[in-house]
Amino acid sequence: MRLSRFYLPTLKEVPADAEVVSHKLLLRAGLIRQLTSGIYTYLPMGLRALNKVADIVRQEMDRAGAQEILMPMVQPAELWKETGRWEFYGKELLRFKDRKDSDYCLGPTHEEVVTNLVRGEVRSYRQLPLNLYQIQTKFRDEIRPRFGLMRGREFVMKDAYSFDRDEEGANKSYWSMYQAYAQIFRRLGLKFKAVEADSGAIGGSFSHEFMVLAATGEDTIATCQECEWAANLEKAAVICKVLPCTDNCSPFTVVDTPGAHTVEDVAKLLGVTTRKVIKTLLFDVDGQPVAALVRGDHELNEIKLKNHLHATDVRLASPEQVREWTGAPVGFAGPVDLKVRILADQDLCGDTGYVAGANQADKHLLNVSLSRDVEVEAYADLRTITHEDVCPRCGKGVSLTRGIEVGHVFKLGYKYSKAMHATFLDENGKDQTMVMGCYGIGVSRIIASAIEQNHDDGGIIFPPSIAPYEAALISLGKSGDAVNAKAAELYESLRAEGIEVLFDDREERPGVKFKDADLVGYPMQIVLGGKGLERGVVEAKDRRTGEKAELPLEDFTKAFKAWRDEIWAGWGLERP
Amino acid sequence: MRLSRFYLPTLKEVPADAEVVSHKLLLRAGLIRQLTSGIYTYLPMGLRALNKVADIVRQEMDRAGAQEILMPMVQPAELWKETGRWEFYGKELLRFKDRKDSDYCLGPTHEEVVTNLVRGEVRSYRQLPLNLYQIQTKFRDEIRPRFGLMRGREFVMKDAYSFDRDEEGANKSYWSMYQAYAQIFRRLGLKFKAVEADSGAIGGSFSHEFMVLAATGEDTIATCQECEWAANLEKAAVICKVLPCTDNCSPFTVVDTPGAHTVEDVAKLLGVTTRKVIKTLLFDVDGQPVAALVRGDHELNEIKLKNHLHATDVRLASPEQVREWTGAPVGFAGPVDLKVRILADQDLCGDTGYVAGANQADKHLLNVSLSRDVEVEAYADLRTITHEDVCPRCGKGVSLTRGIEVGHVFKLGYKYSKAMHATFLDENGKDQTMVMGCYGIGVSRIIASAIEQNHDDGGIIFPPSIAPYEAALISLGKSGDAVNAKAAELYESLRAEGIEVLFDDREERPGVKFKDADLVGYPMQIVLGGKGLERGVVEAKDRRTGEKAELPLEDFTKAFKAWRDEIWAGWGLERP
C-alpha cells in the first residue's frame, strides 16, 4: 500500500484523555478513534492489526478442532432468565426493549445462546464432543470504561464453548483449549503466563487466565521462582505460617486508642507491630453480616472470602451497618463479643496476645486470644499472597508481577447445561447432561496489551505476526527523482512476492517519515536514498532493537527475505 | 473438512414458520438457526458462505480504492440529533439508554458516525477523495421480520461512504462504486440488474439499486425490452399518454351508487370501463390533507407523491379523516367541491367525461371534467408504471420482473456534511463542504437471494464463488474398506492442492449422502465407489445442470481441476 493513498491520521500531540501508553499510541499512530466513552472505530491500520490477531486465533482454534459460527449480538431475555443471569448479571448487561416491548440485551457473552443452539439439535453421544467458537463484537456496559482498547464497552472477542459427554471428555477439551491458547500467544509474539484463576461470575469448576506480562498491567500475578506455578491474586493459595505462640495467659484488657482508626495508627499508638493487630472487616454477605479477620500486615481477599462462603454477593458493610452490628463507628470493630458469623484467616491460628477493636469508639483490646475469647466459625485461606509467602506447589519463593488478562479458559461443568436442559442420549439410550467449558480471548485487548509490552519513546513496536504491515519502505527522494523511482520499483517487487509493505511515498521530509514509521511500529524499516543508494545498498532497520543492516540493492527481495527471517527469529517467532 | 467432524445439522422436515424457499433451505441445509424473531446464528456452513461473499465484496472495494475500517454498532444519540434523524428515523432505529441514562441506538446505518470521524481529521483538499467502508453487523427493528436472512433485524452489511471536494469528484466516486458493485455481483455468479431508484429516507440526489432477479423477489422492477434502462417502481418514470377527449359538454350530474365502494363496483354498476373512473385517494401529508387522483385502472405511487410534494411523512387518511374532509364515508370521495389540495396524475389531463365520487354516501358524479369542475394544483407523474407503458428513455416496450434488492448506491450530496459541518480547506484556503456518497450491500441477504435465484427441489445450488465448499466428495464405501481408503487418499490429495472439498466420510447410506450434498448445494460432487472405481474412473456431477462426467482416478486432481474450470465457466465465472 502506498501511504499517500492510505488513511493514517497520525497525531503529534498526546491526546489529553488517554492515560495508559497503549491508549495514547493507538490514538497517536492513527489506529483507532473514540466515538464515545469506551466505544472506538478501528481505522484501516488498526483494523489490519485486529485482523492479524483474529486470523492467528482462528487458525489455532480450527487446528484444535473447534468450528467457527457467528451468533447474534442481540439476545432475548428469556434465555438469560432460564439461567437466572437476567437477575444476577449486574449493570454491565445492557438491557433494552424492542418496538414490541420485549426484553433484550446486548451480548456480553454467549453461554445461554450457544447452549440453546446445541440443546435443540445435539441429541446423541455420537455428536459429541462439540466445540463451537465465534469472533464477534461484544458489549459490556462498564461503569468506568478506560484505557482505550484495554477496558472498552464495545470490543471484539473470540469465545468458544465446548460440549462433552463426561468429565473426562470435558477435561480433554479444556486442556486442548489451554494448549491452543498457549500456541496463540506464542504466535502473537507476546510474553505471557497462564495462571490459575477464579471462575468468577461465569461459574464453573476450574480455570486459567492467560496474562500478557507488562509493568502497566491492571492485574497482579504470583509466580513461583522455581517451578511452573502461577496464579492470580484471587486464586493464589497461601501456605499457612503458624507463628509461635506468644501467650502470656493474661486476660484481655480495654485500652484507650482515641482517633486510631487504622491498623497503623493503633500499632503505632500501642507500640506493637502491625502483625500483632487483628484487622476486623465487616461484610454484607447475601444480606447477612459476616466478620472476616486478618492480621494487620495482611490483605483480606474478598474473592477467597466469597468462595469460602459460596456466596453470591459480598460487599463491604456501610458505616451504618458497622455501627448497627458493632455499636461503634468504623475503625473500632473487633471479634470479642461480636454477635455475627466470624471467619479468620488461617495465619491467625495458634498465636495469641493480639490487639483488636473493642466495639467501642476510641477503644481497643489488648491480649486477645482468638481460641479463648472468640467463637471463630472457621480458619481459612482468606488473604492475598505476598512476596514473603512460598509457592503452594513446591515451597520455593514467590514473585509478584503485573499482567493484563487477555484470555480465560473455564471448565464450566454442568452450570448451564443443567439450567437449560442440554442433554443427550448415551449408548444405553439414557438421558445425560452435557459437560461444558468456555474459552475467551480478548481480540481487541490483545492489540492494547501487545503495545503495553512492546513500545518505546518513539512509539509502538509491533511483533511481526500482528503488525499491520511487516515493513515500511521509506523513500528519501522527491517527486519525480531517481530515488523515488527506484523506491517505487522496489515496492512493486516486494509486493509481487507477497510481502506486506507500506510504501511511504508522501511528499514529506525524511524526519517526518522516520517518526511516523517508528510511531506506527512496523517491525522492519527499509530506507532508500542518500549515500547508501550510491553504493548500491539499502538500509534496513529492526524497529525492536534499532539495529541497522545494509542489504544489497541487487536482488534486494531475496536479501530482504533472509533478513526478515532474522527479525522474526529475534522475536522468537517463525514465519508461518 | 471431514463431514464426520463437521457440525452440519440438516433437517428432513420443512420448518413450519419458513415461508420463502431460501429461508426453508437455509434452515434445512443447516446453514442458519433462528435465535429469535429476525435474529439468526450462522452455523459453520452458513458462515463459510457469508465469508465467501464478504471476501469478494472486500476485494472489489479495495480494488476500487476504498479503505476498510470498523465502526461501532452502538452509537450515541447526539450524532443522530445533529442530522435530525433521531426524530425522523422511525421505530426501526432501536433506541436505548446505558447505565448512565444516556441515549444510544444500535446502528442501522453509519452516515452520522463516519461523517463525525472524517470531520474531525480531514481538513485539507489534499486528503480527498476518501472512501471508507466496513463489513459489519447492523440492526433494524423491522416491524415484521420475515423470510429468514431476507428481511432480518440483525444482519451483515457492507457500507461505504465517499467524501469528495466537489460534484465532479462525487460523481466519479459514485460511478466507481457502481462499477465495483457490478463487478461484485458478476463475481458472485448472480443474475442481476442495476436500476434507477428513489433515494428514500437516507436522502440524496440520485441512486441505483442492484437487484438480484428472482421470481420470488419482494420488489418489482421495470426494464426496457430494448435499451439498458431499468428502474424500480418507485422511480420508473411514466410517459404521459393523453387520451382523446370524449367530452360531450354535459354538466356533471349526481347518480346513485348504493354500496359501490370500489372502482370496480362503480364501473360495473354504471357500465363504464375502470379507466373512466377517477380514483380519489386522500392522504395526511405532514399533517395536511391532500387528495391525489389517478385513473381507476392505475395505481397511485406514494413515493412519487411524496417526492412531488417534498414531504417528510405521507400516510393514507384514516376513515375518520376521510369523513371529516369529504363529509362522506370511505369509497365516495371525489374532487368536485373538495376543499383540500388536489393533485392529479398526468394521464388524467385532457380527457373528460369521468365518473368520480360525489362526497356523499352512495353517490357518484357522471360527466366530470377536471379542467372545468376542479381546481387541480398540478398534473404530475404520480402513478406506478405498467407493462402497457413505454420506456422513458427509448420509447420501446417495458417488462416488469421481480427482484431482490441486494445493493444500493446513493449520491448523498451535502445532506450529512452540511448538517454536521464536514468541511475542508481548498487550494485557496477557503472552507468548503464535502460532497458525500454512500453505498450499501446486504452481505447476509445476498446468501438468501442467491438461493432464491438458484435452487431446485433437491435444495440449494450455490454459485461456485460463494459455495461453502466447492465440492463434496462422497464415498460409497464402508468403514475400513478399500473404497473408503481410496476416498480418503483422494481427499488428502485434493486438500493438498488447496481445493476446498467436503469429504462425506459418515457411516450413512449413499442415498442420505446424495440427498445431503444436493441439499447443501456444493456446485460439484465427486462420487467414489461402485463399478466406476473398478474401471478406474470417478463420477463427477455438476449440481446445477445435473450433468455427470467420468474423471480418471489416475492423476485425478489434474482432471478435476480441468473439469472444475468447466463448471465455473458454465456459471459464467472465472476462477480467481
Tab-separated table of N, CA, C and O in Angstrom, chain B residues 199 267 340 446 463:
chain	number	residue	atom	x	y	z
B	199	SER	N	-34.147	7.834	-3.647
B	199	SER	CA	-33.130	7.935	-2.593
B	199	SER	C	-33.679	7.662	-1.204
B	199	SER	O	-32.938	7.388	-0.282
B	267	ALA	N	-67.695	1.036	-11.683
B	267	ALA	CA	-67.626	0.875	-13.131
B	267	ALA	C	-68.669	-0.140	-13.600
B	267	ALA	O	-69.386	0.082	-14.589
B	340	VAL	N	-59.618	20.580	-0.343
B	340	VAL	CA	-58.239	20.266	0.046
B	340	VAL	C	-57.364	20.439	-1.190
B	340	VAL	O	-57.871	20.600	-2.304
B	446	ILE	N	-27.493	-11.414	0.487
B	446	ILE	CA	-27.006	-11.999	-0.764
B	446	ILE	C	-27.102	-13.522	-0.724
B	446	ILE	O	-27.461	-14.161	-1.713
B	463	PRO	N	-23.659	-20.896	-6.470
B	463	PRO	CA	-22.623	-20.498	-7.421
B	463	PRO	C	-21.262	-20.852	-6.820
B	463	PRO	O	-21.068	-20.682	-5.605
